[in-house]
PDB file of C-alpha atoms in Angstrom:
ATOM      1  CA  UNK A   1       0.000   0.000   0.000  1.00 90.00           C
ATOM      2  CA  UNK A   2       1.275   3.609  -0.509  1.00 95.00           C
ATOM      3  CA  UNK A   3       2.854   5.419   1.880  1.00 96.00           C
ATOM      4  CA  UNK A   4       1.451   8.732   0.471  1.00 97.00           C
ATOM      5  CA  UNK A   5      -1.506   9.838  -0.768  1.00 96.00           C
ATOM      6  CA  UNK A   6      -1.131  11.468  -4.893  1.00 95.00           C
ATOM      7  CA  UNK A   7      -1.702  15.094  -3.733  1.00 96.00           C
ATOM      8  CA  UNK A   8       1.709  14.665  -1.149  1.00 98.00           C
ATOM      9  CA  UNK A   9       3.210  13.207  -4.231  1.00 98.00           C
ATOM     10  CA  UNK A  10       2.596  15.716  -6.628  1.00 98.00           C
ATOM     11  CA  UNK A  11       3.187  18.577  -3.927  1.00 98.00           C
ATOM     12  CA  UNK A  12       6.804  16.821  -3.464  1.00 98.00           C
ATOM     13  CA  UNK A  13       6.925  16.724  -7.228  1.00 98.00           C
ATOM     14  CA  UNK A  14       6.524  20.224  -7.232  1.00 98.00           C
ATOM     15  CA  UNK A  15       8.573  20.860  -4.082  1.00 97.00           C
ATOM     16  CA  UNK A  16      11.276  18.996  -5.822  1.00 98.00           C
ATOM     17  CA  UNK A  17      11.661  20.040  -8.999  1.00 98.00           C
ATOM     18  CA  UNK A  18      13.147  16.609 -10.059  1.00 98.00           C
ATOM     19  CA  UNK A  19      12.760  13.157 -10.566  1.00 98.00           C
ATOM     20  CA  UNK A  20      15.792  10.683 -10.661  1.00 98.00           C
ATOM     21  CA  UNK A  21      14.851   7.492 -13.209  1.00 97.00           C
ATOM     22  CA  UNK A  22      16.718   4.571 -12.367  1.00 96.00           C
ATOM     23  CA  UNK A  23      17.018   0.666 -13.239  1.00 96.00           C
ATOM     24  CA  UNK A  24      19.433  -2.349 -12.707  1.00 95.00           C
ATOM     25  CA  UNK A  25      18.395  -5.812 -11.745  1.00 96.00           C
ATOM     26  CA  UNK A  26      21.661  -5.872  -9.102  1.00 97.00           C
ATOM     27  CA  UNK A  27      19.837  -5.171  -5.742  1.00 97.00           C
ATOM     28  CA  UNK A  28      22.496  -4.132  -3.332  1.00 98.00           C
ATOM     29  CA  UNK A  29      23.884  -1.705  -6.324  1.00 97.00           C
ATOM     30  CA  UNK A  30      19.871  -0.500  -6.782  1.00 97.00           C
ATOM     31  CA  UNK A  31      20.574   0.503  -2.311  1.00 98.00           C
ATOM     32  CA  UNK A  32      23.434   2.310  -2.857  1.00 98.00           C
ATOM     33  CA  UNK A  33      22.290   4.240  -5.870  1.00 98.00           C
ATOM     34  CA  UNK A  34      18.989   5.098  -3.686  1.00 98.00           C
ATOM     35  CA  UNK A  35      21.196   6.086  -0.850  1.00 98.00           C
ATOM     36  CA  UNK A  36      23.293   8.012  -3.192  1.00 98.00           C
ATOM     37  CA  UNK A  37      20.559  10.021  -4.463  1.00 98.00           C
ATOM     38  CA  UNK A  38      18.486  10.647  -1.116  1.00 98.00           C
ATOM     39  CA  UNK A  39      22.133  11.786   0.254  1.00 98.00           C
ATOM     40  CA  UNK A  40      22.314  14.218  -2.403  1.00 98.00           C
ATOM     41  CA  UNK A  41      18.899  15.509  -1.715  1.00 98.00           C
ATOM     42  CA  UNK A  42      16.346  13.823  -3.821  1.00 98.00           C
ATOM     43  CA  UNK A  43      13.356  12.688  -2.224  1.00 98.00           C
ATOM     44  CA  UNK A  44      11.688  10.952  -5.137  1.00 98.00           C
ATOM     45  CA  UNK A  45      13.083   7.887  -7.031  1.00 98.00           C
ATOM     46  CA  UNK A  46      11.105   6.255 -10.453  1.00 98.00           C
ATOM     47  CA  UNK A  47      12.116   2.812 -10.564  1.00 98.00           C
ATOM     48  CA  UNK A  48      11.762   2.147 -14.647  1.00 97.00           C
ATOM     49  CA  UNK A  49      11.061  -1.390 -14.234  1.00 96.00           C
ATOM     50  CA  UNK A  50      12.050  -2.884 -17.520  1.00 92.00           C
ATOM     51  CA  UNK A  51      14.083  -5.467 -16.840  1.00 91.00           C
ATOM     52  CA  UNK A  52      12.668  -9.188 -15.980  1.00 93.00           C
ATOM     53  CA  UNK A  53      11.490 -10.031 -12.299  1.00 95.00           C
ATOM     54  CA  UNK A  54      12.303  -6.002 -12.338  1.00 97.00           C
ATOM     55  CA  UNK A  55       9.123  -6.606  -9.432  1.00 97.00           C
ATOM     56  CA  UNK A  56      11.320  -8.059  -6.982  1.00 97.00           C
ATOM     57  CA  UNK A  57      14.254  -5.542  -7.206  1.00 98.00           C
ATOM     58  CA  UNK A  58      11.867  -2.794  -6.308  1.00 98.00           C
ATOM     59  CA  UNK A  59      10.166  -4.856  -3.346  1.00 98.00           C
ATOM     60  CA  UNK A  60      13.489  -4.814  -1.682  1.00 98.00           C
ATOM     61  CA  UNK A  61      14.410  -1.678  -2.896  1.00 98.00           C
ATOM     62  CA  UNK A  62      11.215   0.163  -1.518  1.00 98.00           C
ATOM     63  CA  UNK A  63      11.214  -1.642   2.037  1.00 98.00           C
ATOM     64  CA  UNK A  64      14.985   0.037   2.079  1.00 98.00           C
ATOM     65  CA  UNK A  65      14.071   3.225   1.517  1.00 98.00           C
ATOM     66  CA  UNK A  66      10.759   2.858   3.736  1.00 98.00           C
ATOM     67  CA  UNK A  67      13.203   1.339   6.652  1.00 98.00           C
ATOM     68  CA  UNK A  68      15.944   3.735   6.461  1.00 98.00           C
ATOM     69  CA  UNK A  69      15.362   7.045   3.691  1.00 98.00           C
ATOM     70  CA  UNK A  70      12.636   8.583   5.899  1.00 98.00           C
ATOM     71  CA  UNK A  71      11.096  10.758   3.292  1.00 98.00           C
ATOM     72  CA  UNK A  72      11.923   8.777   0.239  1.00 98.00           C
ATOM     73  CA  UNK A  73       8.844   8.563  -1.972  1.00 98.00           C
ATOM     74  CA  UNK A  74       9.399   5.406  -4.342  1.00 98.00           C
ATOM     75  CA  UNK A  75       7.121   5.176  -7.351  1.00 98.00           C
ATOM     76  CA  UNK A  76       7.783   3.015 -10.511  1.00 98.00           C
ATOM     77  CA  UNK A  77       7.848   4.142 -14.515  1.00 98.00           C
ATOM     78  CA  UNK A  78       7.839   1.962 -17.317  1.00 97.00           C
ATOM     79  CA  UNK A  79       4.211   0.173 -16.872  1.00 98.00           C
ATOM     80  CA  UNK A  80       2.180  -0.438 -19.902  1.00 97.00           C
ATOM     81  CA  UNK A  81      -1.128  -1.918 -18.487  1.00 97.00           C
ATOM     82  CA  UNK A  82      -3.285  -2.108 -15.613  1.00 98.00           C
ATOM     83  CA  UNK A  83      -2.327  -5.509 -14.111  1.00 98.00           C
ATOM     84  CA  UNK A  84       1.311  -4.440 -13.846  1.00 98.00           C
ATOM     85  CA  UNK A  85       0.317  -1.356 -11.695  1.00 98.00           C
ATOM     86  CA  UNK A  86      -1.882  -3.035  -9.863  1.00 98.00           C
ATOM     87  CA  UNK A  87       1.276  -5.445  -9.000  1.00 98.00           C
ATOM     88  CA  UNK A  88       3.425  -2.682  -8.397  1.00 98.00           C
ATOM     89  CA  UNK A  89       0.856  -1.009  -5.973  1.00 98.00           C
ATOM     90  CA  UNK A  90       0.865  -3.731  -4.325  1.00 97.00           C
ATOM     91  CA  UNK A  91       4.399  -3.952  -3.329  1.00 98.00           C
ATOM     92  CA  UNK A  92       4.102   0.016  -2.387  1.00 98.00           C
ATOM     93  CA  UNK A  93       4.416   1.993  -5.172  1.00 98.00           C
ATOM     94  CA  UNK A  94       3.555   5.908  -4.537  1.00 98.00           C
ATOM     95  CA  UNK A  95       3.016   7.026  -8.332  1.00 98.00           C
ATOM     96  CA  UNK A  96       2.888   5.300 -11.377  1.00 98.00           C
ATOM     97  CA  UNK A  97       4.204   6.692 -14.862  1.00 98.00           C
ATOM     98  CA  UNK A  98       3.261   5.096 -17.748  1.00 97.00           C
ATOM     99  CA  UNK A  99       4.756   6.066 -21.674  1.00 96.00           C
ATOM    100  CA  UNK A 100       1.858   6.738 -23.496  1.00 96.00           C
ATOM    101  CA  UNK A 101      -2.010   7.251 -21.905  1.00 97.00           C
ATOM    102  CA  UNK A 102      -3.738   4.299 -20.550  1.00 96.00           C
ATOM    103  CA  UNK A 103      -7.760   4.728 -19.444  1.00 97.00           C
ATOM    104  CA  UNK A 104      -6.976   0.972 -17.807  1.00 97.00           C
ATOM    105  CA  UNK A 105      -3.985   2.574 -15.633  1.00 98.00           C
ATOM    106  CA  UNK A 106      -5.755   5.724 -14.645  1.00 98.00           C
ATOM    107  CA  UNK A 107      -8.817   3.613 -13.638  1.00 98.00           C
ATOM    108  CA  UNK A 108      -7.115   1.170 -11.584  1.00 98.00           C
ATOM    109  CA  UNK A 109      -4.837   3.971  -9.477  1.00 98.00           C
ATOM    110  CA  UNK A 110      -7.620   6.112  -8.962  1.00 97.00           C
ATOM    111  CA  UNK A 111      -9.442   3.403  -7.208  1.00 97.00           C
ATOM    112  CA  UNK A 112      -6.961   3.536  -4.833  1.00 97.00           C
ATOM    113  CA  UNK A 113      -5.844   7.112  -4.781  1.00 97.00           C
ATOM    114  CA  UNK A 114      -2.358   6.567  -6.200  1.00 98.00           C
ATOM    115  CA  UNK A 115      -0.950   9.425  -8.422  1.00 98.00           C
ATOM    116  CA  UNK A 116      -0.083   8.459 -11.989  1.00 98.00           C
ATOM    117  CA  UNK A 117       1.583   9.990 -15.025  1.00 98.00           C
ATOM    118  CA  UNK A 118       1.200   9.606 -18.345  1.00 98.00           C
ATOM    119  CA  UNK A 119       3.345  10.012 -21.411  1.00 97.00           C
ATOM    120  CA  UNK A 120       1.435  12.375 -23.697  1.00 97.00           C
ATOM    121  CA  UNK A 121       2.533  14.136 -26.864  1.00 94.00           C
ATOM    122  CA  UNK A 122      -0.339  16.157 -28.164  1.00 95.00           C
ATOM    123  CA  UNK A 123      -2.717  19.169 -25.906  1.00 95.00           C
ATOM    124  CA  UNK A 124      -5.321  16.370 -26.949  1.00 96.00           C
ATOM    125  CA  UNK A 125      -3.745  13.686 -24.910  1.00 97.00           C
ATOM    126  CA  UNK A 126      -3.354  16.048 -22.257  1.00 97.00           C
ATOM    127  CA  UNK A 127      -6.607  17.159 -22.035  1.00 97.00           C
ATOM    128  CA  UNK A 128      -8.019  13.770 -21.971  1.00 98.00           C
ATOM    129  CA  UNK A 129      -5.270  12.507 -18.817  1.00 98.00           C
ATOM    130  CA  UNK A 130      -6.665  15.633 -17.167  1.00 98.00           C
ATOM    131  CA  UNK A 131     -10.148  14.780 -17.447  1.00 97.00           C
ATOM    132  CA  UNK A 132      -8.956  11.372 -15.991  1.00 97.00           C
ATOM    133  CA  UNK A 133      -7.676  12.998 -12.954  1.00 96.00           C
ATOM    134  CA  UNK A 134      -4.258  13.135 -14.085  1.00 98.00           C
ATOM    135  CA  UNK A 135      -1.970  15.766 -11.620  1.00 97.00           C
ATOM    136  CA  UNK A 136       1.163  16.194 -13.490  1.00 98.00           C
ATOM    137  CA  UNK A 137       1.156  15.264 -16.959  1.00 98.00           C
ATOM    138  CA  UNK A 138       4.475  13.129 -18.335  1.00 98.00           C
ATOM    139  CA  UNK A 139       5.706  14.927 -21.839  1.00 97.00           C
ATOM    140  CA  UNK A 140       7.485  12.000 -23.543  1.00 93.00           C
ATOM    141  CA  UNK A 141       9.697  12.062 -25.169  1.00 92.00           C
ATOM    142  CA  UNK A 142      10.985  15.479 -24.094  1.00 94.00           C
ATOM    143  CA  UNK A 143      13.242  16.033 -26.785  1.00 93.00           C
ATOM    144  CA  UNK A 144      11.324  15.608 -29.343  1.00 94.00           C
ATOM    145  CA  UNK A 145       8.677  18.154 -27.715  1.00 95.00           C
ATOM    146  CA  UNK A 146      10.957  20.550 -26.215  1.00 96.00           C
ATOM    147  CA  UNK A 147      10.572  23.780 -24.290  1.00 97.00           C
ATOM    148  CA  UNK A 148       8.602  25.348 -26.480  1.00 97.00           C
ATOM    149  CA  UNK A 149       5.624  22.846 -26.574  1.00 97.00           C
ATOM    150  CA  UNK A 150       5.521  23.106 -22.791  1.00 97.00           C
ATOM    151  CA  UNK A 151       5.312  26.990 -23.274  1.00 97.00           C
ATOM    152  CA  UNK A 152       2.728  26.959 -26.004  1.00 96.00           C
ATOM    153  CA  UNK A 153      -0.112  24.322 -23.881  1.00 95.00           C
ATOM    154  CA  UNK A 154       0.389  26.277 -20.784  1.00 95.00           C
ATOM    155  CA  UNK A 155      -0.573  29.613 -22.666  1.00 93.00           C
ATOM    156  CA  UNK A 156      -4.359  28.484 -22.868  1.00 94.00           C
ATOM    157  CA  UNK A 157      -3.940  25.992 -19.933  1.00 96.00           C
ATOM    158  CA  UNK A 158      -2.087  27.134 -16.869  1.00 97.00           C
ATOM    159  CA  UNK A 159      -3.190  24.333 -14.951  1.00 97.00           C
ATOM    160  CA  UNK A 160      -1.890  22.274 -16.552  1.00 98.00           C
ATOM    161  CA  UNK A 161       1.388  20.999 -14.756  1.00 98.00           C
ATOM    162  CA  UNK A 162       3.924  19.292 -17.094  1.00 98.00           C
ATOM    163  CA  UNK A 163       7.009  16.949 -16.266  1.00 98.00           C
ATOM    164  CA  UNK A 164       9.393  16.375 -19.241  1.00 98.00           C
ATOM    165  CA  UNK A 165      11.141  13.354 -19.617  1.00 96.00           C
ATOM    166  CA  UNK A 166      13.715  12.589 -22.131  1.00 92.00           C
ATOM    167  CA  UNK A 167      15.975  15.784 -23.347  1.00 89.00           C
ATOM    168  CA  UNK A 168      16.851  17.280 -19.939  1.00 96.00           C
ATOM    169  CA  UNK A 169      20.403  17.447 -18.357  1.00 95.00           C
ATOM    170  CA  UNK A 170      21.902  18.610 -15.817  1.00 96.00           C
ATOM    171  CA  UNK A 171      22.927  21.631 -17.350  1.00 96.00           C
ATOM    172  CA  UNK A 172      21.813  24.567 -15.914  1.00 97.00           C
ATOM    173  CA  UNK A 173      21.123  25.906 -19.380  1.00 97.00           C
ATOM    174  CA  UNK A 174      18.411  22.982 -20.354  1.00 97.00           C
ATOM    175  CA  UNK A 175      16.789  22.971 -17.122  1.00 98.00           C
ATOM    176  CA  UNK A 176      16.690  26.530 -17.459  1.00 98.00           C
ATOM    177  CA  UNK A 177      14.908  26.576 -20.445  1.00 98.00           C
ATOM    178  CA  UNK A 178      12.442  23.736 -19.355  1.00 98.00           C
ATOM    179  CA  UNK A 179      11.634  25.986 -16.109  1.00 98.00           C
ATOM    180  CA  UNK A 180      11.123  28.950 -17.752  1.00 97.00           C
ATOM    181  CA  UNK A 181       8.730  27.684 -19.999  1.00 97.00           C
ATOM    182  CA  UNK A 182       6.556  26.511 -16.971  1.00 97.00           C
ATOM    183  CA  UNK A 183       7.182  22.848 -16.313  1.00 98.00           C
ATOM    184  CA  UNK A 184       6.334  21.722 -12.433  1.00 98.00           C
ATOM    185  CA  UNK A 185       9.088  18.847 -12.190  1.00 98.00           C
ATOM    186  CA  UNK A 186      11.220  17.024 -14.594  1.00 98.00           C
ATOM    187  CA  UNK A 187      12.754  13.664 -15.053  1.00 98.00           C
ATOM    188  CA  UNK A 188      16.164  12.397 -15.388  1.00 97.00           C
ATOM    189  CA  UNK A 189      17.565   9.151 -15.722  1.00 95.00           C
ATOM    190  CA  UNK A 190      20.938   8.308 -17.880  1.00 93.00           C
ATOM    191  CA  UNK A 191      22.163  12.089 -18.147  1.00 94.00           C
ATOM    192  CA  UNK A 192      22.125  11.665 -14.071  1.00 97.00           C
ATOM    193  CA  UNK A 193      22.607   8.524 -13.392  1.00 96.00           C
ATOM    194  CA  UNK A 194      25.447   7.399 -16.146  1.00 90.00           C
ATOM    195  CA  UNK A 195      26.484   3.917 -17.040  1.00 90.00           C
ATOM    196  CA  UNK A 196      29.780   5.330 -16.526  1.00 92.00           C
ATOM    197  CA  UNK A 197      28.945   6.331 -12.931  1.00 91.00           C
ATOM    198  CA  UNK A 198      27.378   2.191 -12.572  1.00 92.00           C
ATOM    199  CA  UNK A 199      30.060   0.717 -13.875  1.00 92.00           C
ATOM    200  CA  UNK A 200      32.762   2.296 -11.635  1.00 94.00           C
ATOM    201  CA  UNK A 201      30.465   2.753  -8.699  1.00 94.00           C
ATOM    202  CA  UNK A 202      31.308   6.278  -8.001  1.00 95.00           C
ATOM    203  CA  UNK A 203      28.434   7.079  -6.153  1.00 97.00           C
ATOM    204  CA  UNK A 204      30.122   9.894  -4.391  1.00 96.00           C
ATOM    205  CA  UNK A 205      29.870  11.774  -7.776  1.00 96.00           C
ATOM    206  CA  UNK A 206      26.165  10.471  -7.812  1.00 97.00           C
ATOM    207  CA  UNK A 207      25.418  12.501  -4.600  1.00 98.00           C
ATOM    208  CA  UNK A 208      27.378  14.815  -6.369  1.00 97.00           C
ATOM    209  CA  UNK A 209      24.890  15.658  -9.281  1.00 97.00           C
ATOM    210  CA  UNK A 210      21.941  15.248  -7.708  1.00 98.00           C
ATOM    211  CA  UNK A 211      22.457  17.759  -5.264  1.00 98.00           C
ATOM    212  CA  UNK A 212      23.717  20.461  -8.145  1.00 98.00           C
ATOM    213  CA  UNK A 213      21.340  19.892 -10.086  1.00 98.00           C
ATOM    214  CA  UNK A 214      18.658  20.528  -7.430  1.00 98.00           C
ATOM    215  CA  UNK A 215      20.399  23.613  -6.261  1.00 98.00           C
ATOM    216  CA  UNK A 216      20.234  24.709 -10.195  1.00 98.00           C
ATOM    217  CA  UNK A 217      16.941  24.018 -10.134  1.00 98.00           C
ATOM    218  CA  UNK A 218      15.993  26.228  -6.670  1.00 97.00           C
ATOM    219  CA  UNK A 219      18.088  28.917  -8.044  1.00 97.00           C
ATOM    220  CA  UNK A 220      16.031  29.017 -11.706  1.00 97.00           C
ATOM    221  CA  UNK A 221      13.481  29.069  -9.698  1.00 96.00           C
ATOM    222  CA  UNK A 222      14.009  32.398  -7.013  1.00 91.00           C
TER     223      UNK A 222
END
């Protein structure tokens, strides 16, 4: 069962103003890149779970961070169909995020008041997640959207709250431009958490990052 209710997951969204993706079937690597990232000040972690028996890893990985990250909101990305979130829900999972727009998803996390973002691509998409109950829409993929599609929908909709996934860095120059045209929250995986940074382990640097790039992100933001 979740640990937080959707609005205290979107607020921390919000709060935030980032999203570390990560997967790898190794658990005890999955801890330390957890620990890594909640020492750096994240306080969100999707779990992309593409990988098989990718359930299991985050079972262990979310009763870490529920028995020693206090704070930690786990959620898991990557799920295509309604009986994989329901799975995933069951083993915990605050928030959902999904790569396109599923009615079957939205149906079966709104039963049990779990937030969940989908990938959408057009203002139609977006209007039709929102009518779901959708809190933060997923753009995916970012890059091919861009800034500028984010500053366009929330012209006529500034509800509308918008994390990009897929085209932002840690440079202080893209996340710049994503916050500037209006986006709530946005979500990084490989440009934060490298394969180089896996393979060697460095999780120092990990920490590292995560906590520049959040400080980027509360300075575009004063």
């Amino acid at each position: 069962m979740a640990q937080y209710s959707r609005l205290e997951v979107a607020s921390a969204m919000h709060e935030n103003g980032m999203v570390p993706l990560f997967y790898h079937p190794d658990i005890a690597l999955g801890k330390k890149v957890l620990k890594a990232c909640y020492d750096g000040g994240a306080r969100l972690m999707e779990f992309t779970a593409r990988g098989d028996f990718a359930f299991e890893v985050f079972l262990e990985l979310n009763k870490y961070a529920i028995k020693t990250l206090p704070g930690m909101i786990m959620g898991v990305g990557s799920i295509t169909d309604a009986a994989a979130a329901s799975l995933f829900m069951q083993m915990g999972a605050n928030f959902i995020v999904t790569p396109s727009l599923r009615e079957d998803i939205a149906m079966v996390c709104n039963r049990r008041k779990v937030l969940w973002s989908p990938g959408c691509g057009s203002l139609t998409e977006i209007n039709k997640a929102e009518e779901l109950g959708c809190e933060i829409v997923k753009l995916f993929p970012g890059a091919t959207y861009g800034p500028a599609f984010v500053k366009a929908i929330k012209g006529p909709q500034p509800w509308t709250s918008v994390m990009p996934t897929g085209g932002v860095s840690t440079d202080e120059a893209n996340l710049k431009e994503w916050f500037d045209a209006g986006v709530t929250c946005v979500g990084m995986g490989s440009k934060l958490i490298g394969k180089e940074i896996l393979d060697t382990q460095d999780f120092e640097s990990l920490e590292e990052n995560v906590r520049n790039t959040l400080q980027a992100i509360r300075r575009l933001r004063s």
